[in-house]
PDB file of C-alpha atoms in Angstrom:
ATOM      1  CA  MET A   7      18.658 -49.518  17.420  1.00  0.00           C
ATOM      2  CA  LEU A   8      18.683 -46.005  18.856  1.00  0.00           C
ATOM      3  CA  THR A   9      22.430 -45.669  18.269  1.00  0.00           C
ATOM      4  CA  ARG A  10      21.657 -45.114  14.588  1.00  0.00           C
ATOM      5  CA  TYR A  11      19.814 -41.888  15.436  1.00  0.00           C
ATOM      6  CA  GLU A  12      22.183 -40.671  18.150  1.00  0.00           C
ATOM      7  CA  ARG A  13      23.022 -37.376  16.443  1.00  0.00           C
ATOM      8  CA  GLN A  14      19.366 -36.359  16.087  1.00  0.00           C
ATOM      9  CA  ARG A  15      18.246 -37.768  19.437  1.00  0.00           C
ATOM     10  CA  ILE A  16      20.486 -35.266  21.238  1.00  0.00           C
ATOM     11  CA  LEU A  17      18.253 -32.510  19.881  1.00  0.00           C
ATOM     12  CA  PRO A  18      15.941 -31.427  22.724  1.00  0.00           C
ATOM     13  CA  GLU A  19      13.047 -31.353  20.243  1.00  0.00           C
ATOM     14  CA  ILE A  20      13.527 -35.075  19.538  1.00  0.00           C
ATOM     15  CA  GLY A  21      15.139 -37.157  22.273  1.00  0.00           C
ATOM     16  CA  ASP A  22      14.147 -40.774  22.843  1.00  0.00           C
ATOM     17  CA  SER A  23      10.427 -39.995  23.013  1.00  0.00           C
ATOM     18  CA  GLY A  24      10.520 -38.127  19.710  1.00  0.00           C
ATOM     19  CA  GLN A  25      12.434 -40.904  18.038  1.00  0.00           C
ATOM     20  CA  GLU A  26       9.792 -43.332  19.206  1.00  0.00           C
ATOM     21  CA  LYS A  27       7.121 -41.126  17.628  1.00  0.00           C
ATOM     22  CA  LEU A  28       8.998 -41.207  14.329  1.00  0.00           C
ATOM     23  CA  SER A  29       9.388 -44.981  14.512  1.00  0.00           C
ATOM     24  CA  LYS A  30       5.616 -45.378  14.852  1.00  0.00           C
ATOM     25  CA  ALA A  31       4.711 -42.848  12.146  1.00  0.00           C
ATOM     26  CA  LYS A  32       3.193 -43.743   8.782  1.00  0.00           C
ATOM     27  CA  VAL A  33       3.945 -41.374   5.906  1.00  0.00           C
ATOM     28  CA  LEU A  34       2.715 -41.490   2.318  1.00  0.00           C
ATOM     29  CA  VAL A  35       4.991 -40.018  -0.368  1.00  0.00           C
ATOM     30  CA  ILE A  36       3.181 -39.434  -3.655  1.00  0.00           C
ATOM     31  CA  GLY A  37       5.621 -39.148  -6.536  1.00  0.00           C
ATOM     32  CA  PHE A  38       9.188 -40.443  -6.555  1.00  0.00           C
ATOM     33  CA  GLY A  39      10.843 -37.942  -8.854  1.00  0.00           C
ATOM     34  CA  GLY A  40      12.974 -34.877  -8.267  1.00  0.00           C
ATOM     35  CA  LEU A  41      11.162 -34.022  -5.018  1.00  0.00           C
ATOM     36  CA  GLY A  42      10.164 -37.470  -3.859  1.00  0.00           C
ATOM     37  CA  THR A  43      13.713 -38.796  -4.074  1.00  0.00           C
ATOM     38  CA  PRO A  44      15.215 -36.460  -1.427  1.00  0.00           C
ATOM     39  CA  ALA A  45      12.010 -36.352   0.616  1.00  0.00           C
ATOM     40  CA  ALA A  46      11.821 -40.138   0.947  1.00  0.00           C
ATOM     41  CA  THR A  47      15.581 -40.394   1.527  1.00  0.00           C
ATOM     42  CA  TYR A  48      15.608 -38.076   4.542  1.00  0.00           C
ATOM     43  CA  LEU A  49      12.393 -39.489   5.965  1.00  0.00           C
ATOM     44  CA  ALA A  50      13.874 -42.984   5.822  1.00  0.00           C
ATOM     45  CA  GLU A  51      17.145 -41.885   7.363  1.00  0.00           C
ATOM     46  CA  ALA A  52      15.282 -40.074  10.154  1.00  0.00           C
ATOM     47  CA  GLY A  53      13.646 -43.376  11.094  1.00  0.00           C
ATOM     48  CA  ILE A  54      10.041 -42.943   9.934  1.00  0.00           C
ATOM     49  CA  GLY A  55       8.606 -46.344  10.774  1.00  0.00           C
ATOM     50  CA  HIS A  56       6.514 -46.922   7.665  1.00  0.00           C
ATOM     51  CA  LEU A  57       6.975 -45.250   4.299  1.00  0.00           C
ATOM     52  CA  GLU A  58       4.655 -45.870   1.376  1.00  0.00           C
ATOM     53  CA  ILE A  59       5.832 -44.473  -1.956  1.00  0.00           C
ATOM     54  CA  VAL A  60       3.359 -44.220  -4.825  1.00  0.00           C
ATOM     55  CA  ASP A  61       4.342 -43.471  -8.417  1.00  0.00           C
ATOM     56  CA  THR A  62       2.905 -44.840 -11.641  1.00  0.00           C
ATOM     57  CA  ASP A  63       5.785 -43.744 -13.914  1.00  0.00           C
ATOM     58  CA  THR A  64       8.821 -45.622 -15.146  1.00  0.00           C
ATOM     59  CA  VAL A  65      12.378 -44.297 -15.124  1.00  0.00           C
ATOM     60  CA  SER A  66      13.541 -42.429 -18.224  1.00  0.00           C
ATOM     61  CA  LEU A  67      16.907 -41.008 -19.221  1.00  0.00           C
ATOM     62  CA  THR A  68      15.606 -37.448 -18.770  1.00  0.00           C
ATOM     63  CA  ASN A  69      14.989 -38.159 -15.057  1.00  0.00           C
ATOM     64  CA  LEU A  70      18.644 -38.685 -14.272  1.00  0.00           C
ATOM     65  CA  ASN A  71      19.667 -35.026 -13.968  1.00  0.00           C
ATOM     66  CA  ARG A  72      17.780 -34.788 -10.681  1.00  0.00           C
ATOM     67  CA  GLN A  73      16.422 -38.159  -9.540  1.00  0.00           C
ATOM     68  CA  TYR A  74      19.697 -39.309  -8.065  1.00  0.00           C
ATOM     69  CA  LEU A  75      18.678 -42.731  -6.746  1.00  0.00           C
ATOM     70  CA  PHE A  76      18.145 -44.026 -10.281  1.00  0.00           C
ATOM     71  CA  THR A  77      20.861 -45.219 -12.644  1.00  0.00           C
ATOM     72  CA  GLU A  78      20.860 -45.971 -16.348  1.00  0.00           C
ATOM     73  CA  LYS A  79      20.207 -49.612 -15.448  1.00  0.00           C
ATOM     74  CA  ASP A  80      16.839 -48.580 -13.963  1.00  0.00           C
ATOM     75  CA  ILE A  81      15.478 -47.093 -17.193  1.00  0.00           C
ATOM     76  CA  ASP A  82      11.990 -48.478 -17.986  1.00  0.00           C
ATOM     77  CA  SER A  83      11.622 -49.885 -14.448  1.00  0.00           C
ATOM     78  CA  TYR A  84       8.741 -48.667 -12.294  1.00  0.00           C
ATOM     79  CA  LYS A  85       9.951 -45.893 -10.002  1.00  0.00           C
ATOM     80  CA  ALA A  86       7.899 -47.240  -7.103  1.00  0.00           C
ATOM     81  CA  HIS A  87       9.570 -50.636  -7.346  1.00  0.00           C
ATOM     82  CA  VAL A  88      13.040 -49.074  -7.448  1.00  0.00           C
ATOM     83  CA  ALA A  89      12.036 -46.864  -4.498  1.00  0.00           C
ATOM     84  CA  GLU A  90      11.059 -49.850  -2.373  1.00  0.00           C
ATOM     85  CA  ARG A  91      14.351 -51.578  -3.103  1.00  0.00           C
ATOM     86  CA  VAL A  92      16.718 -48.602  -2.805  1.00  0.00           C
ATOM     87  CA  ILE A  93      15.047 -46.716   0.069  1.00  0.00           C
ATOM     88  CA  GLY A  94      14.507 -50.025   1.869  1.00  0.00           C
ATOM     89  CA  ARG A  95      18.244 -50.706   1.760  1.00  0.00           C
ATOM     90  CA  MET A  96      18.987 -47.389   3.463  1.00  0.00           C
ATOM     91  CA  ASN A  97      17.390 -48.383   6.738  1.00  0.00           C
ATOM     92  CA  ALA A  98      16.635 -51.986   7.664  1.00  0.00           C
ATOM     93  CA  GLU A  99      14.759 -50.799  10.765  1.00  0.00           C
ATOM     94  CA  ILE A 100      11.836 -49.339   8.828  1.00  0.00           C
ATOM     95  CA  SER A 101       9.171 -50.630   6.464  1.00  0.00           C
ATOM     96  CA  VAL A 102       9.151 -49.310   2.882  1.00  0.00           C
ATOM     97  CA  HIS A 103       6.439 -50.174   0.393  1.00  0.00           C
ATOM     98  CA  GLY A 104       6.373 -48.992  -3.219  1.00  0.00           C
ATOM     99  CA  LYS A 105       3.149 -48.914  -5.246  1.00  0.00           C
ATOM    100  CA  ALA A 106       3.107 -48.448  -9.022  1.00  0.00           C
ATOM    101  CA  GLN A 107      -0.353 -46.915  -8.857  1.00  0.00           C
ATOM    102  CA  HIS A 108      -2.025 -43.933 -10.460  1.00  0.00           C
ATOM    103  CA  ILE A 109      -3.709 -41.571  -8.017  1.00  0.00           C
ATOM    104  CA  ASP A 110      -7.220 -40.595  -9.023  1.00  0.00           C
ATOM    105  CA  ALA A 111     -10.470 -39.469  -7.413  1.00  0.00           C
ATOM    106  CA  SER A 112     -11.969 -42.969  -7.376  1.00  0.00           C
ATOM    107  CA  HIS A 113      -9.593 -44.325  -4.723  1.00  0.00           C
ATOM    108  CA  ILE A 114      -7.868 -41.324  -3.153  1.00  0.00           C
ATOM    109  CA  ASP A 115      -9.727 -41.671   0.163  1.00  0.00           C
ATOM    110  CA  THR A 116      -8.480 -45.234   0.487  1.00  0.00           C
ATOM    111  CA  ALA A 117      -4.966 -44.234  -0.609  1.00  0.00           C
ATOM    112  CA  VAL A 118      -4.470 -41.619   2.132  1.00  0.00           C
ATOM    113  CA  ARG A 119      -6.406 -43.348   4.915  1.00  0.00           C
ATOM    114  CA  GLY A 120      -4.378 -44.309   7.971  1.00  0.00           C
ATOM    115  CA  PHE A 121      -1.369 -42.082   7.311  1.00  0.00           C
ATOM    116  CA  ASP A 122      -0.061 -39.497   9.752  1.00  0.00           C
ATOM    117  CA  ALA A 123       1.146 -37.216   6.963  1.00  0.00           C
ATOM    118  CA  VAL A 124       1.134 -37.061   3.160  1.00  0.00           C
ATOM    119  CA  VAL A 125       4.029 -35.630   1.155  1.00  0.00           C
ATOM    120  CA  ASP A 126       2.908 -34.557  -2.307  1.00  0.00           C
ATOM    121  CA  CYS A 127       5.769 -34.540  -4.820  1.00  0.00           C
ATOM    122  CA  VAL A 128       3.895 -34.593  -8.131  1.00  0.00           C
ATOM    123  CA  ASP A 129       3.828 -31.966 -10.860  1.00  0.00           C
ATOM    124  CA  SER A 130       0.254 -32.516 -12.051  1.00  0.00           C
ATOM    125  CA  LEU A 131      -2.252 -29.865 -10.971  1.00  0.00           C
ATOM    126  CA  GLU A 132      -5.085 -32.376 -11.293  1.00  0.00           C
ATOM    127  CA  THR A 133      -3.397 -34.896  -9.005  1.00  0.00           C
ATOM    128  CA  ARG A 134      -2.362 -32.171  -6.556  1.00  0.00           C
ATOM    129  CA  LYS A 135      -5.969 -31.051  -6.170  1.00  0.00           C
ATOM    130  CA  ILE A 136      -7.240 -34.593  -5.653  1.00  0.00           C
ATOM    131  CA  VAL A 137      -4.639 -35.205  -2.927  1.00  0.00           C
ATOM    132  CA  HIS A 138      -5.065 -31.746  -1.376  1.00  0.00           C
ATOM    133  CA  ASP A 139      -8.837 -32.038  -1.022  1.00  0.00           C
ATOM    134  CA  ALA A 140      -8.713 -35.611   0.293  1.00  0.00           C
ATOM    135  CA  CYS A 141      -6.185 -34.698   2.997  1.00  0.00           C
ATOM    136  CA  LEU A 142      -8.298 -31.742   4.140  1.00  0.00           C
ATOM    137  CA  LYS A 143     -11.387 -33.946   4.211  1.00  0.00           C
ATOM    138  CA  ARG A 144      -9.634 -36.568   6.363  1.00  0.00           C
ATOM    139  CA  ASN A 145      -7.711 -34.008   8.446  1.00  0.00           C
ATOM    140  CA  ILE A 146      -4.316 -35.399   7.404  1.00  0.00           C
ATOM    141  CA  PRO A 147      -1.433 -32.903   7.280  1.00  0.00           C
ATOM    142  CA  LEU A 148      -0.221 -32.387   3.711  1.00  0.00           C
ATOM    143  CA  ILE A 149       3.240 -31.181   2.754  1.00  0.00           C
ATOM    144  CA  GLU A 150       3.192 -29.790  -0.789  1.00  0.00           C
ATOM    145  CA  GLY A 151       6.239 -28.939  -2.855  1.00  0.00           C
ATOM    146  CA  GLY A 152       6.896 -27.703  -6.362  1.00  0.00           C
ATOM    147  CA  ILE A 153       9.717 -26.472  -8.560  1.00  0.00           C
ATOM    148  CA  ASP A 154      10.066 -24.426 -11.731  1.00  0.00           C
ATOM    149  CA  GLY A 155      13.601 -23.787 -12.905  1.00  0.00           C
ATOM    150  CA  PHE A 156      15.487 -21.842 -10.234  1.00  0.00           C
ATOM    151  CA  HIS A 157      12.366 -21.422  -8.096  1.00  0.00           C
ATOM    152  CA  GLY A 158      10.443 -23.658  -5.742  1.00  0.00           C
ATOM    153  CA  PHE A 159       7.868 -23.650  -2.980  1.00  0.00           C
ATOM    154  CA  VAL A 160       6.758 -25.628   0.041  1.00  0.00           C
ATOM    155  CA  ALA A 161       3.284 -25.359   1.582  1.00  0.00           C
ATOM    156  CA  CYS A 162       2.021 -27.054   4.740  1.00  0.00           C
ATOM    157  CA  ILE A 163      -1.725 -27.682   4.524  1.00  0.00           C
ATOM    158  CA  LYS A 164      -3.976 -28.624   7.401  1.00  0.00           C
ATOM    159  CA  LYS A 165      -7.651 -28.423   8.255  1.00  0.00           C
ATOM    160  CA  GLY A 166      -8.466 -25.140   9.990  1.00  0.00           C
ATOM    161  CA  PHE A 167      -5.908 -23.081   8.036  1.00  0.00           C
ATOM    162  CA  PRO A 168      -6.097 -21.319   4.649  1.00  0.00           C
ATOM    163  CA  CYS A 169      -5.379 -23.802   1.859  1.00  0.00           C
ATOM    164  CA  LEU A 170      -4.194 -23.783  -1.740  1.00  0.00           C
ATOM    165  CA  ASN A 171      -7.759 -23.800  -2.993  1.00  0.00           C
ATOM    166  CA  CYS A 172      -8.385 -20.572  -1.056  1.00  0.00           C
ATOM    167  CA  MET A 173      -5.819 -18.781  -3.219  1.00  0.00           C
ATOM    168  CA  GLY A 174      -6.970 -20.254  -6.522  1.00  0.00           C
ATOM    169  CA  PHE A 175      -3.811 -22.336  -6.892  1.00  0.00           C
ATOM    170  CA  PHE A 176      -5.515 -25.017  -8.965  1.00  0.00           C
ATOM    171  CA  SER A 177      -6.921 -22.583 -11.526  1.00  0.00           C
ATOM    172  CA  GLY A 178      -3.445 -22.139 -13.002  1.00  0.00           C
ATOM    173  CA  LYS A 179      -2.456 -23.610 -16.354  1.00  0.00           C
ATOM    174  CA  GLN A 180      -0.570 -26.896 -16.380  1.00  0.00           C
ATOM    175  CA  LYS A 181       2.828 -26.619 -18.053  1.00  0.00           C
ATOM    176  CA  GLU A 182       3.531 -29.250 -20.683  1.00  0.00           C
ATOM    177  CA  THR A 183       7.161 -29.508 -19.552  1.00  0.00           C
ATOM    178  CA  THR A 184       8.525 -27.872 -16.399  1.00  0.00           C
ATOM    179  CA  PRO A 185      12.201 -26.870 -16.364  1.00  0.00           C
ATOM    180  CA  VAL A 186      14.033 -28.476 -13.458  1.00  0.00           C
ATOM    181  CA  LEU A 187      17.513 -28.024 -12.000  1.00  0.00           C
ATOM    182  CA  GLY A 188      18.462 -31.032  -9.877  1.00  0.00           C
ATOM    183  CA  ALA A 189      19.952 -29.065  -6.979  1.00  0.00           C
ATOM    184  CA  VAL A 190      16.755 -27.005  -6.605  1.00  0.00           C
ATOM    185  CA  ALA A 191      14.661 -30.181  -6.504  1.00  0.00           C
ATOM    186  CA  GLY A 192      16.982 -31.523  -3.816  1.00  0.00           C
ATOM    187  CA  ILE A 193      16.500 -28.434  -1.655  1.00  0.00           C
ATOM    188  CA  ILE A 194      12.703 -28.374  -1.936  1.00  0.00           C
ATOM    189  CA  GLY A 195      12.354 -32.128  -1.363  1.00  0.00           C
ATOM    190  CA  SER A 196      14.578 -31.855   1.704  1.00  0.00           C
ATOM    191  CA  MET A 197      12.446 -28.998   3.010  1.00  0.00           C
ATOM    192  CA  GLN A 198       9.359 -31.171   2.582  1.00  0.00           C
ATOM    193  CA  ALA A 199      11.011 -33.933   4.609  1.00  0.00           C
ATOM    194  CA  LEU A 200      11.951 -31.428   7.324  1.00  0.00           C
ATOM    195  CA  GLU A 201       8.431 -30.034   7.652  1.00  0.00           C
ATOM    196  CA  THR A 202       7.043 -33.579   7.757  1.00  0.00           C
ATOM    197  CA  ILE A 203       9.351 -34.485  10.631  1.00  0.00           C
ATOM    198  CA  LYS A 204       8.380 -31.305  12.499  1.00  0.00           C
ATOM    199  CA  ILE A 205       4.705 -32.147  12.075  1.00  0.00           C
ATOM    200  CA  LEU A 206       5.167 -35.709  13.326  1.00  0.00           C
ATOM    201  CA  LEU A 207       7.081 -34.456  16.361  1.00  0.00           C
ATOM    202  CA  HIS A 208       4.518 -31.708  17.059  1.00  0.00           C
ATOM    203  CA  ILE A 209       7.232 -29.083  16.897  1.00  0.00           C
ATOM    204  CA  GLU A 210       5.923 -25.532  16.961  1.00  0.00           C
ATOM    205  CA  ASP A 211       6.322 -23.102  14.067  1.00  0.00           C
ATOM    206  CA  VAL A 212       5.193 -25.430  11.285  1.00  0.00           C
ATOM    207  CA  PRO A 213       4.088 -22.884   8.642  1.00  0.00           C
ATOM    208  CA  PHE A 214       0.509 -24.092   8.217  1.00  0.00           C
ATOM    209  CA  GLY A 215      -1.512 -21.743   6.035  1.00  0.00           C
ATOM    210  CA  LYS A 216       1.657 -20.275   4.530  1.00  0.00           C
ATOM    211  CA  ILE A 217       3.821 -20.791   1.464  1.00  0.00           C
ATOM    212  CA  LEU A 218       7.610 -20.755   1.555  1.00  0.00           C
ATOM    213  CA  TYR A 219       8.963 -19.475  -1.757  1.00  0.00           C
ATOM    214  CA  TYR A 220      12.573 -20.259  -2.641  1.00  0.00           C
ATOM    215  CA  ASP A 221      14.650 -18.287  -5.156  1.00  0.00           C
ATOM    216  CA  ALA A 222      17.791 -20.297  -5.923  1.00  0.00           C
ATOM    217  CA  LYS A 223      19.477 -17.531  -7.926  1.00  0.00           C
ATOM    218  CA  ARG A 224      19.428 -15.176  -4.971  1.00  0.00           C
ATOM    219  CA  GLN A 225      19.431 -17.878  -2.300  1.00  0.00           C
ATOM    220  CA  GLU A 226      16.405 -16.215  -0.720  1.00  0.00           C
ATOM    221  CA  LEU A 227      13.379 -17.588   1.110  1.00  0.00           C
ATOM    222  CA  GLU A 228      10.133 -15.676   1.490  1.00  0.00           C
ATOM    223  CA  GLN A 229       7.243 -16.815   3.697  1.00  0.00           C
ATOM    224  CA  VAL A 230       3.834 -15.621   2.554  1.00  0.00           C
ATOM    225  CA  ASP A 231       0.464 -16.050   4.275  1.00  0.00           C
ATOM    226  CA  ILE A 232      -2.130 -17.823   2.160  1.00  0.00           C
ATOM    227  CA  PRO A 233      -5.154 -15.508   2.003  1.00  0.00           C
ATOM    228  CA  GLY A 234      -8.147 -17.177   3.624  1.00  0.00           C
ATOM    229  CA  ASN A 235     -11.349 -17.466   1.618  1.00  0.00           C
ATOM    230  CA  PRO A 236     -14.628 -18.116   3.508  1.00  0.00           C
ATOM    231  CA  GLU A 237     -16.187 -19.235   0.222  1.00  0.00           C
ATOM    232  CA  CYS A 238     -13.540 -21.909  -0.341  1.00  0.00           C
ATOM    233  CA  VAL A 239     -15.202 -25.211  -1.240  1.00  0.00           C
ATOM    234  CA  CYS A 240     -12.698 -27.174   0.864  1.00  0.00           C
ATOM    235  CA  HIS A 241     -13.615 -25.305   4.028  1.00  0.00           C
ATOM    236  CA  LYS A 242     -17.333 -25.448   3.347  1.00  0.00           C
ATOM    237  CA  GLU A 243     -17.090 -29.221   2.981  1.00  0.00           C
ATOM    238  CA  SER A 244     -15.047 -29.554   6.159  1.00  0.00           C
TER     239      SER A 244
END
């Protein structure tokens, strides 16, 4: 029912035709933690027709400072199963499917195939790279997000633009435990949802080939161009 989306349909960038685009869109959210929770929430409420949420982890007590859709009763349950139930209840007009599945190189092509956009909300560099490279290979827009304490970033990746591999992003060292403030995760996850919606609606000014850095202490955003690299393996393969 379009009445549900009345307040966003009056936006000239959306309207009835844009809402129809959203209702037909298929989006994959990888990771249902501090970023995936707000990202999936706002995608569902915007009326994305089909959401698939993949996460292999179970809920722990340490998740509850930021992953606000979980309660103490959900501890030890698979996040993907809780996601399907809770996100599905938010909007009966859409399809929500949760998969308790680990993402690895052996099946990533199958995992991302058929989606209009992929939202990457994981904190593993290895998984990020697998998803990043697969989306470039299949020409699927990727919306990356990350947080570290009071700081976060969002990057929109698409074939034909400088990518994270160009800047050596994946050569960094994986932190054993990343500090996370729940409110910062909420902001970055919401930004990922927003950029996803813009991409699906073909709204101009999506920052492809750029990184948006967020400093929560100063409440500042900085947009930085990703330096292109002609020797980048991802571009050579594409």
